[in-house]
Amino acid sequence: MISLEALELFVVELVLKHPFRTSFGEERKRKVLLVKVIGEKAVGWGECVASSGPWYSYETVDTAFHVIRDFITPLLREARLETPRDFPALVSPIRGHPMAKAAVEAALWDLYCRIKGVPLWREIGGVREEVTSGVSIGIQASVPELLERVRGFVEQGYPRVKLKVKPGWDIAVLEAVRREFPEIKLQVDANCAYRPGDPVLKEFDRFDLLLLEQPFHYEDLLEHARLAREISTRLCLDESIGSPYRAREALELGACSVINIKQGRVGGLTAAMEIHDLARERGIPVWCGGMLETGVGRALNVALATLPNFALPNDISATDRYFHEDIAYPPFLLTPRGTIPVPPGPGIGVEVDEERVRRAAAPHLSIPLTPVR
Ligand code: OSB
Ligand code: MG
């Protein structure tokens, strides 16, 4: 049984090296909620992928803080968990709030593996010791600026580039990027910015893209299924896949031929593994998305992406692509093979610089998990 003494919440703010612009807005800083679970013999860390505002999802740092403090910790205090795999059932009375749940589950996985003395990736059945990297490039002020950014990343050795697109920042941009970089592995992400029937969507077929990610509204599986039949580019869903239920539905409907898995979006690592397996049974490849995580969340993503059906390059870049200074060490570095190696240590394999967390932290909360008598 996992015995728990306390759960601590920290909110830190890290300045991004470059503002990250998507079709739904711009992030200059990453406000991050970190969860620390304290056991008898070890501690575990998890990162919540919620942002400061409800743009990518309805969850925010503050809603996750609230849900963890007021609803998850009371359940955890009374729980008897054999493994973190028991956690989704424990929190199932709480509807929604996948990112809040996932953050606590992540910390439990780290703690559990550290107590066992095993690396997380081995515990979950990973099959590789390095994962293929990729870089996600936000919308830029101009096409020349974008070309400069792409060139920089290609020179650093990133084997795949993902471009954020939206109506008006799409075809001309792709023509320019393909002219300059005819060979690079390229894919696009619309973050729900298009309307069904937009003739531009068929144009994406001209650019030899690995995939087109989430063109339509996150609730609209039917229009994605229709588009999937009309274009030759592989259609990938991100925001639409909020749980294994949605994944099964999307696969049955033919709404995608690839899935972007983010453990935070789907409610945790256990649910992410379930979606991985569902897709694998149907011959549908998956890859690991990113949420501009610190080293804590990145380490979990790296472990997840070692599973066998992660068959496409992941949005897992080196630490220096995001932040000047991270809160976890050692930093993730890009190899000459365009991969990110899995850190060898137990749990998620990185250590948190708690001094730095406390320096960067605004509120800090410690909640005892020993039963109240
Ligand atoms: O849609 O994949 C997305 C970042 C924040 C919110 C949504 C998305 C993203 C990214 C970043 O694309 C990927 C990364 O972490 O490198
Ligand atoms: Mg996306």
CSV table of C-alpha atoms and ligand atoms in Angstrom, one decimal:
chain,number,residue,atom,x,y,z
A,1,MET,CA,0.0,0.0,0.0
A,2,ILE,CA,1.2,3.6,-0.7
A,3,SER,CA,1.3,5.4,2.6
A,4,LEU,CA,1.0,9.1,2.4
A,5,GLU,CA,1.8,11.8,5.0
A,6,ALA,CA,1.1,15.0,3.2
A,7,LEU,CA,0.4,16.7,-0.1
A,8,GLU,CA,1.9,20.1,-1.0
A,9,LEU,CA,0.9,22.5,-3.7
A,10,PHE,CA,3.1,25.1,-5.2
A,11,VAL,CA,2.4,27.7,-7.9
A,12,VAL,CA,5.4,28.9,-9.7
A,13,GLU,CA,5.8,31.3,-12.6
A,14,LEU,CA,8.5,30.7,-15.2
A,15,VAL,CA,9.1,33.2,-18.0
A,16,LEU,CA,9.1,31.5,-21.5
A,17,LYS,CA,12.1,32.2,-23.7
A,18,HIS,CA,9.8,33.1,-26.5
A,19,PRO,CA,6.1,34.0,-26.3
A,20,PHE,CA,4.0,31.1,-27.5
A,21,ARG,CA,1.1,32.1,-29.8
A,22,THR,CA,-1.6,29.8,-30.9
A,23,SER,CA,-5.0,30.3,-32.6
A,24,PHE,CA,-6.5,30.9,-29.1
A,25,GLY,CA,-4.0,33.3,-27.6
A,26,GLU,CA,-0.5,34.1,-26.4
A,27,GLU,CA,1.5,32.8,-23.4
A,28,ARG,CA,4.5,34.8,-22.2
A,29,LYS,CA,4.9,33.1,-18.8
A,30,ARG,CA,4.1,29.6,-17.7
A,31,LYS,CA,2.2,29.7,-14.4
A,32,VAL,CA,2.5,26.1,-13.1
A,33,LEU,CA,0.9,24.2,-10.3
A,34,LEU,CA,3.2,21.6,-8.8
A,35,VAL,CA,2.1,18.7,-6.6
A,36,LYS,CA,4.4,17.1,-4.1
A,37,VAL,CA,3.3,13.9,-2.3
A,38,ILE,CA,5.2,13.0,0.8
A,39,GLY,CA,5.3,9.3,1.8
A,40,GLU,CA,7.2,7.6,4.6
A,41,LYS,CA,10.2,6.8,2.6
A,42,ALA,CA,10.2,9.1,-0.4
A,43,VAL,CA,8.5,12.1,-2.1
A,44,GLY,CA,6.9,12.3,-5.5
A,45,TRP,CA,6.3,15.2,-7.8
A,46,GLY,CA,3.7,15.9,-10.4
A,47,GLU,CA,2.9,18.9,-12.7
A,48,CYS,CA,-0.5,20.2,-13.6
A,49,VAL,CA,-0.8,21.1,-17.3
A,50,ALA,CA,-3.6,23.6,-16.8
A,51,SER,CA,-2.7,27.2,-17.9
A,52,SER,CA,-3.5,30.5,-16.2
A,53,GLY,CA,-6.7,30.9,-18.3
A,54,PRO,CA,-9.4,28.6,-19.7
A,55,TRP,CA,-8.3,28.7,-23.3
A,56,TYR,CA,-7.0,25.3,-24.3
A,57,SER,CA,-9.3,23.7,-21.8
A,58,TYR,CA,-11.8,24.9,-19.2
A,59,GLU,CA,-9.4,24.1,-16.4
A,60,THR,CA,-7.0,26.7,-15.0
A,61,VAL,CA,-4.3,26.7,-12.4
A,62,ASP,CA,-6.8,28.1,-9.9
A,63,THR,CA,-9.6,25.5,-10.6
A,64,ALA,CA,-7.0,22.7,-10.3
A,65,PHE,CA,-5.7,24.1,-7.0
A,66,HIS,CA,-9.3,24.3,-5.7
A,67,VAL,CA,-10.3,20.8,-6.9
A,68,ILE,CA,-7.1,19.2,-5.5
A,69,ARG,CA,-7.3,21.0,-2.1
A,70,ASP,CA,-11.0,20.7,-1.5
A,71,PHE,CA,-12.0,17.4,-3.3
A,72,ILE,CA,-9.1,15.2,-4.2
A,73,THR,CA,-7.2,15.4,-0.9
A,74,PRO,CA,-10.2,14.3,1.3
A,75,LEU,CA,-10.5,11.2,-0.9
A,76,LEU,CA,-6.8,10.6,-0.8
A,77,ARG,CA,-6.8,10.9,3.0
A,78,GLU,CA,-9.2,8.0,3.4
A,79,ALA,CA,-7.8,5.9,0.5
A,80,ARG,CA,-5.9,2.6,0.4
A,81,LEU,CA,-4.0,2.6,-2.9
A,82,GLU,CA,-2.0,-0.4,-3.8
A,83,THR,CA,-0.7,1.3,-7.0
A,84,PRO,CA,-1.4,4.6,-8.8
A,85,ARG,CA,-3.5,2.6,-11.2
A,86,ASP,CA,-6.2,2.5,-8.4
A,87,PHE,CA,-6.3,6.3,-8.4
A,88,PRO,CA,-8.7,7.0,-11.3
A,89,ALA,CA,-11.4,4.9,-9.5
A,90,LEU,CA,-10.8,6.8,-6.3
A,91,VAL,CA,-11.4,10.2,-7.9
A,92,SER,CA,-14.2,9.0,-10.2
A,93,PRO,CA,-16.9,10.7,-8.0
A,94,ILE,CA,-15.4,14.0,-9.1
A,95,ARG,CA,-16.7,14.8,-12.5
A,96,GLY,CA,-14.3,16.3,-15.1
A,97,HIS,CA,-11.2,18.2,-14.0
A,98,PRO,CA,-8.8,15.8,-15.7
A,99,MET,CA,-5.8,18.0,-15.3
A,100,ALA,CA,-6.2,18.3,-11.6
A,101,LYS,CA,-6.6,14.6,-11.2
A,102,ALA,CA,-3.7,13.9,-13.6
A,103,ALA,CA,-1.3,16.1,-11.6
A,104,VAL,CA,-1.9,14.1,-8.4
A,105,GLU,CA,-1.7,10.8,-10.1
A,106,ALA,CA,1.6,11.9,-11.7
A,107,ALA,CA,3.0,12.6,-8.2
A,108,LEU,CA,1.8,9.3,-7.0
A,109,TRP,CA,3.5,7.4,-9.9
A,110,ASP,CA,6.8,9.2,-9.1
A,111,LEU,CA,6.5,8.4,-5.4
A,112,TYR,CA,5.5,4.7,-6.1
A,113,CYS,CA,8.4,4.1,-8.4
A,114,ARG,CA,10.9,5.8,-6.1
A,115,ILE,CA,9.8,3.6,-3.3
A,116,LYS,CA,10.2,0.5,-5.5
A,117,GLY,CA,13.5,1.9,-6.8
A,118,VAL,CA,12.5,1.6,-10.5
A,119,PRO,CA,12.3,4.1,-13.3
A,120,LEU,CA,8.7,5.0,-14.3
A,121,TRP,CA,9.2,4.1,-17.9
A,122,ARG,CA,10.2,0.5,-17.0
A,123,GLU,CA,7.3,0.2,-14.6
A,124,ILE,CA,4.8,1.1,-17.3
A,125,GLY,CA,6.3,-1.2,-19.9
A,126,GLY,CA,8.3,1.2,-22.0
A,127,VAL,CA,10.3,-0.3,-24.9
A,128,ARG,CA,12.9,2.4,-25.7
A,129,GLU,CA,15.5,4.5,-23.9
A,130,GLU,CA,15.1,7.6,-26.0
A,131,VAL,CA,12.1,9.2,-27.6
A,132,THR,CA,11.9,11.1,-30.9
A,133,SER,CA,11.8,14.8,-30.4
A,134,GLY,CA,9.8,17.5,-32.3
A,135,VAL,CA,9.3,21.2,-31.8
A,136,SER,CA,6.1,23.1,-31.8
A,137,ILE,CA,6.4,26.6,-33.3
A,138,GLY,CA,3.8,29.3,-32.5
A,139,ILE,CA,2.3,31.8,-34.8
A,140,GLN,CA,4.9,34.5,-35.5
A,141,ALA,CA,4.6,38.2,-36.4
A,142,SER,CA,5.7,37.6,-40.0
A,143,VAL,CA,6.7,34.8,-42.4
A,144,PRO,CA,10.4,35.8,-42.5
A,145,GLU,CA,10.4,35.6,-38.7
A,146,LEU,CA,8.8,32.2,-38.8
A,147,LEU,CA,11.4,31.0,-41.4
A,148,GLU,CA,14.2,32.2,-39.0
A,149,ARG,CA,12.6,30.2,-36.1
A,150,VAL,CA,12.3,27.1,-38.3
A,151,ARG,CA,15.9,27.4,-39.5
A,152,GLY,CA,17.1,27.8,-35.9
A,153,PHE,CA,15.4,24.6,-34.8
A,154,VAL,CA,16.4,22.6,-37.9
A,155,GLU,CA,20.1,23.7,-37.3
A,156,GLN,CA,19.8,22.5,-33.7
A,157,GLY,CA,18.8,19.1,-35.0
A,158,TYR,CA,15.1,18.9,-34.4
A,159,PRO,CA,13.8,16.1,-36.7
A,160,ARG,CA,10.3,17.4,-37.0
A,161,VAL,CA,8.6,20.8,-36.9
A,162,LYS,CA,4.9,21.5,-36.0
A,163,LEU,CA,3.5,24.8,-37.1
A,164,LYS,CA,0.5,26.4,-35.4
A,165,VAL,CA,-2.0,27.5,-38.1
A,166,LYS,CA,-5.2,29.5,-38.2
A,167,PRO,CA,-7.3,31.0,-40.9
A,168,GLY,CA,-5.1,33.6,-42.6
A,169,TRP,CA,-1.9,32.0,-41.3
A,170,ASP,CA,-1.9,28.8,-43.2
A,171,ILE,CA,-1.4,28.2,-46.9
A,172,ALA,CA,1.0,31.1,-47.7
A,173,VAL,CA,3.0,30.1,-44.6
A,174,LEU,CA,3.2,26.5,-45.6
A,175,GLU,CA,4.3,27.5,-49.2
A,176,ALA,CA,7.1,29.6,-47.7
A,177,VAL,CA,8.2,26.9,-45.3
A,178,ARG,CA,8.1,24.1,-47.9
A,179,ARG,CA,10.1,26.3,-50.4
A,180,GLU,CA,12.8,26.8,-47.9
A,181,PHE,CA,12.7,23.4,-46.3
A,182,PRO,CA,11.5,20.9,-48.9
A,183,GLU,CA,12.7,17.8,-46.9
A,184,ILE,CA,11.7,18.5,-43.3
A,185,LYS,CA,9.1,16.5,-41.5
A,186,LEU,CA,6.3,18.9,-41.0
A,187,GLN,CA,2.8,18.9,-39.4
A,188,VAL,CA,0.3,21.6,-38.4
A,189,ASP,CA,-2.0,22.2,-35.4
A,190,ALA,CA,-5.1,24.5,-35.7
A,191,ASN,CA,-6.3,24.3,-32.1
A,192,CYS,CA,-10.0,24.3,-33.2
A,193,ALA,CA,-9.6,27.4,-35.4
A,194,TYR,CA,-11.5,26.3,-38.6
A,195,ARG,CA,-15.1,26.0,-39.5
A,196,PRO,CA,-16.4,22.9,-41.3
A,197,GLY,CA,-16.6,23.3,-45.0
A,198,ASP,CA,-13.7,25.8,-45.2
A,199,PRO,CA,-12.2,25.0,-48.7
A,200,VAL,CA,-8.7,25.8,-47.3
A,201,LEU,CA,-8.6,22.4,-45.5
A,202,LYS,CA,-8.2,20.4,-48.7
A,203,GLU,CA,-5.2,22.6,-49.6
A,204,PHE,CA,-3.2,21.2,-46.7
A,205,ASP,CA,-2.9,18.0,-48.8
A,206,ARG,CA,-0.3,19.8,-51.0
A,207,PHE,CA,2.4,20.0,-48.4
A,208,ASP,CA,3.3,16.4,-47.5
A,209,LEU,CA,2.3,16.9,-43.9
A,210,LEU,CA,2.7,14.1,-41.3
A,211,LEU,CA,-0.7,15.1,-40.0
A,212,LEU,CA,-3.3,17.9,-39.5
A,213,GLU,CA,-4.1,18.4,-35.8
A,214,GLN,CA,-7.5,19.4,-34.4
A,215,PRO,CA,-9.0,21.7,-37.1
A,216,PHE,CA,-12.5,21.9,-35.7
A,217,HIS,CA,-14.3,22.5,-32.4
A,218,TYR,CA,-13.2,20.1,-29.6
A,219,GLU,CA,-16.7,18.7,-29.2
A,220,ASP,CA,-17.2,18.1,-32.9
A,221,LEU,CA,-16.3,14.5,-33.7
A,222,LEU,CA,-18.7,14.2,-36.6
A,223,GLU,CA,-17.2,17.0,-38.7
A,224,HIS,CA,-13.7,15.6,-38.0
A,225,ALA,CA,-14.9,12.2,-39.3
A,226,ARG,CA,-16.3,13.8,-42.4
A,227,LEU,CA,-13.1,15.7,-43.1
A,228,ALA,CA,-11.0,12.6,-42.5
A,229,ARG,CA,-12.8,11.0,-45.4
A,230,GLU,CA,-12.2,14.0,-47.7
A,231,ILE,CA,-8.5,14.7,-47.3
A,232,SER,CA,-5.5,12.5,-47.8
A,233,THR,CA,-3.5,14.1,-44.9
A,234,ARG,CA,-3.8,12.1,-41.7
A,235,LEU,CA,-6.2,13.7,-39.3
A,236,CYS,CA,-5.1,13.9,-35.6
A,237,LEU,CA,-7.2,14.8,-32.6
A,238,ASP,CA,-5.9,16.6,-29.5
A,239,GLU,CA,-8.5,18.7,-27.6
A,240,SER,CA,-11.4,16.4,-28.7
A,241,ILE,CA,-9.9,13.4,-26.8
A,242,GLY,CA,-10.6,14.1,-23.2
A,243,SER,CA,-10.9,10.5,-22.0
A,244,PRO,CA,-10.7,6.9,-23.1
A,245,TYR,CA,-14.5,7.1,-23.8
A,246,ARG,CA,-13.9,9.9,-26.3
A,247,ALA,CA,-11.0,8.0,-27.8
A,248,ARG,CA,-13.1,4.9,-28.4
A,249,GLU,CA,-15.9,7.0,-29.9
A,250,ALA,CA,-13.4,8.9,-32.2
A,251,LEU,CA,-11.9,5.6,-33.4
A,252,GLU,CA,-15.3,4.0,-34.0
A,253,LEU,CA,-16.4,7.1,-36.0
A,254,GLY,CA,-13.2,7.3,-38.0
A,255,ALA,CA,-12.8,10.9,-36.7
A,256,CYS,CA,-9.0,10.5,-36.7
A,257,SER,CA,-6.2,8.3,-37.9
A,258,VAL,CA,-3.7,9.5,-35.3
A,259,ILE,CA,-4.1,10.5,-31.6
A,260,ASN,CA,-2.1,13.2,-29.8
A,261,ILE,CA,-1.9,11.9,-26.2
A,262,LYS,CA,-1.4,14.3,-23.3
A,263,GLN,CA,-1.8,12.6,-20.0
A,264,GLY,CA,-3.1,15.8,-18.3
A,265,ARG,CA,-5.9,16.3,-20.9
A,266,VAL,CA,-7.2,12.7,-20.5
A,267,GLY,CA,-7.1,12.5,-16.7
A,268,GLY,CA,-3.8,10.9,-15.9
A,269,LEU,CA,-1.1,8.4,-16.9
A,270,THR,CA,-3.4,5.4,-16.4
A,271,ALA,CA,-6.0,6.8,-18.8
A,272,ALA,CA,-3.3,7.8,-21.2
A,273,MET,CA,-2.0,4.2,-21.3
A,274,GLU,CA,-5.6,3.0,-21.8
A,275,ILE,CA,-5.9,5.2,-24.9
A,276,HIS,CA,-2.5,4.1,-26.1
A,277,ASP,CA,-3.7,0.4,-25.9
A,278,LEU,CA,-7.1,1.2,-27.6
A,279,ALA,CA,-5.4,2.9,-30.5
A,280,ARG,CA,-2.8,0.1,-30.8
A,281,GLU,CA,-5.5,-2.6,-31.0
A,282,ARG,CA,-6.9,-0.7,-34.0
A,283,GLY,CA,-3.5,0.0,-35.7
A,284,ILE,CA,-3.8,3.7,-35.0
A,285,PRO,CA,-0.4,5.4,-34.1
A,286,VAL,CA,-0.1,7.9,-31.2
A,287,TRP,CA,2.4,10.5,-30.2
A,288,CYS,CA,2.9,12.6,-27.1
A,289,GLY,CA,1.8,16.2,-27.1
A,290,GLY,CA,3.2,18.9,-24.8
A,291,MET,CA,1.8,21.7,-22.7
A,292,LEU,CA,5.0,23.8,-22.3
A,293,GLU,CA,5.8,21.7,-19.2
A,294,THR,CA,8.7,22.2,-16.8
A,295,GLY,CA,11.2,19.3,-16.4
A,296,VAL,CA,8.7,17.6,-14.0
A,297,GLY,CA,5.9,17.3,-16.6
A,298,ARG,CA,8.4,16.7,-19.4
A,299,ALA,CA,10.0,13.8,-17.5
A,300,LEU,CA,6.5,12.1,-17.3
A,301,ASN,CA,5.9,12.7,-21.0
A,302,VAL,CA,9.3,11.1,-21.9
A,303,ALA,CA,8.4,8.0,-19.8
A,304,LEU,CA,4.9,7.8,-21.5
A,305,ALA,CA,6.4,8.2,-25.0
A,306,THR,CA,8.6,5.0,-24.4
A,307,LEU,CA,5.4,2.9,-24.9
A,308,PRO,CA,5.4,0.9,-28.1
A,309,ASN,CA,2.7,2.6,-30.1
A,310,PHE,CA,4.2,6.1,-29.8
A,311,ALA,CA,5.2,5.9,-33.4
A,312,LEU,CA,5.4,9.5,-34.5
A,313,PRO,CA,7.7,12.4,-33.3
A,314,ASN,CA,6.6,13.9,-30.0
A,315,ASP,CA,6.1,17.5,-28.9
A,316,ILE,CA,9.0,16.8,-26.4
A,317,SER,CA,11.8,19.3,-26.9
A,318,ALA,CA,14.9,20.1,-24.9
A,319,THR,CA,14.6,22.2,-21.8
A,320,ASP,CA,16.4,25.2,-23.4
A,321,ARG,CA,13.7,25.5,-26.0
A,322,TYR,CA,11.2,26.6,-23.3
A,323,PHE,CA,12.9,28.2,-20.2
A,324,HIS,CA,16.1,30.0,-19.2
A,325,GLU,CA,16.1,28.1,-16.0
A,326,ASP,CA,14.0,25.1,-15.1
A,327,ILE,CA,12.9,23.9,-11.7
A,328,ALA,CA,14.1,20.3,-12.3
A,329,TYR,CA,17.5,18.9,-13.1
A,330,PRO,CA,19.3,17.6,-15.0
A,331,PRO,CA,17.9,19.4,-18.1
A,332,PHE,CA,16.6,17.5,-21.1
A,333,LEU,CA,19.1,17.7,-24.0
A,334,LEU,CA,18.6,16.9,-27.7
A,335,THR,CA,20.9,14.2,-29.0
A,336,PRO,CA,22.5,14.2,-32.4
A,337,ARG,CA,19.9,11.6,-33.4
A,338,GLY,CA,17.1,14.1,-32.7
A,339,THR,CA,16.0,12.3,-29.6
A,340,ILE,CA,15.5,13.0,-25.9
A,341,PRO,CA,17.0,10.3,-23.7
A,342,VAL,CA,15.1,8.8,-20.8
A,343,PRO,CA,16.8,9.8,-17.5
A,344,PRO,CA,18.0,6.6,-15.8
A,345,GLY,CA,17.0,7.3,-12.2
A,346,PRO,CA,14.0,5.9,-10.3
A,347,GLY,CA,10.6,7.5,-10.7
A,348,ILE,CA,10.4,10.3,-13.3
A,349,GLY,CA,14.2,10.4,-13.2
A,350,VAL,CA,14.6,14.1,-12.5
A,351,GLU,CA,15.1,15.9,-9.2
A,352,VAL,CA,13.2,19.1,-8.3
A,353,ASP,CA,15.2,22.1,-7.2
A,354,GLU,CA,13.0,22.8,-4.2
A,355,GLU,CA,14.9,25.9,-3.3
A,356,ARG,CA,14.1,27.4,-6.7
A,357,VAL,CA,10.5,26.2,-6.5
A,358,ARG,CA,10.1,28.1,-3.2
A,359,ARG,CA,11.8,31.2,-4.6
A,360,ALA,CA,9.5,31.1,-7.7
A,361,ALA,CA,6.4,30.1,-5.8
A,362,ALA,CA,3.5,32.4,-4.9
A,363,PRO,CA,1.2,30.4,-2.6
A,364,HIS,CA,2.4,27.2,-1.0
A,365,LEU,CA,0.0,24.9,0.7
A,366,SER,CA,0.7,21.8,2.8
A,367,ILE,CA,-2.2,19.5,3.6
A,368,PRO,CA,-1.8,16.5,6.0
A,369,LEU,CA,-3.0,13.2,4.6
A,370,THR,CA,-2.9,11.3,7.8
A,371,PRO,CA,-6.5,10.4,8.9
A,372,VAL,CA,-8.0,13.1,11.1
A,373,ARG,CA,-9.0,11.6,14.5
B,1,OSB,O1,-2.2,22.2,-28.9
B,1,OSB,O2,-0.5,21.0,-28.7
B,1,OSB,C1,-1.1,22.0,-28.3
B,1,OSB,C2,0.9,24.2,-25.9
B,1,OSB,C3,0.0,24.7,-25.1
B,1,OSB,C4,-1.4,24.3,-25.4
B,1,OSB,C5,-1.7,23.5,-26.5
B,1,OSB,C6,-0.7,23.0,-27.3
B,1,OSB,C7,0.7,23.4,-27.0
B,1,OSB,C8,1.8,23.0,-27.9
B,1,OSB,C9,3.2,23.0,-27.2
B,1,OSB,O3,1.7,22.7,-29.0
B,1,OSB,C10,3.9,21.7,-27.4
B,1,OSB,C11,5.1,21.7,-26.4
B,1,OSB,O4,4.9,21.6,-25.2
B,1,OSB,O5,6.2,21.8,-26.9
B,2,MG,MG,-2.6,20.5,-30.2
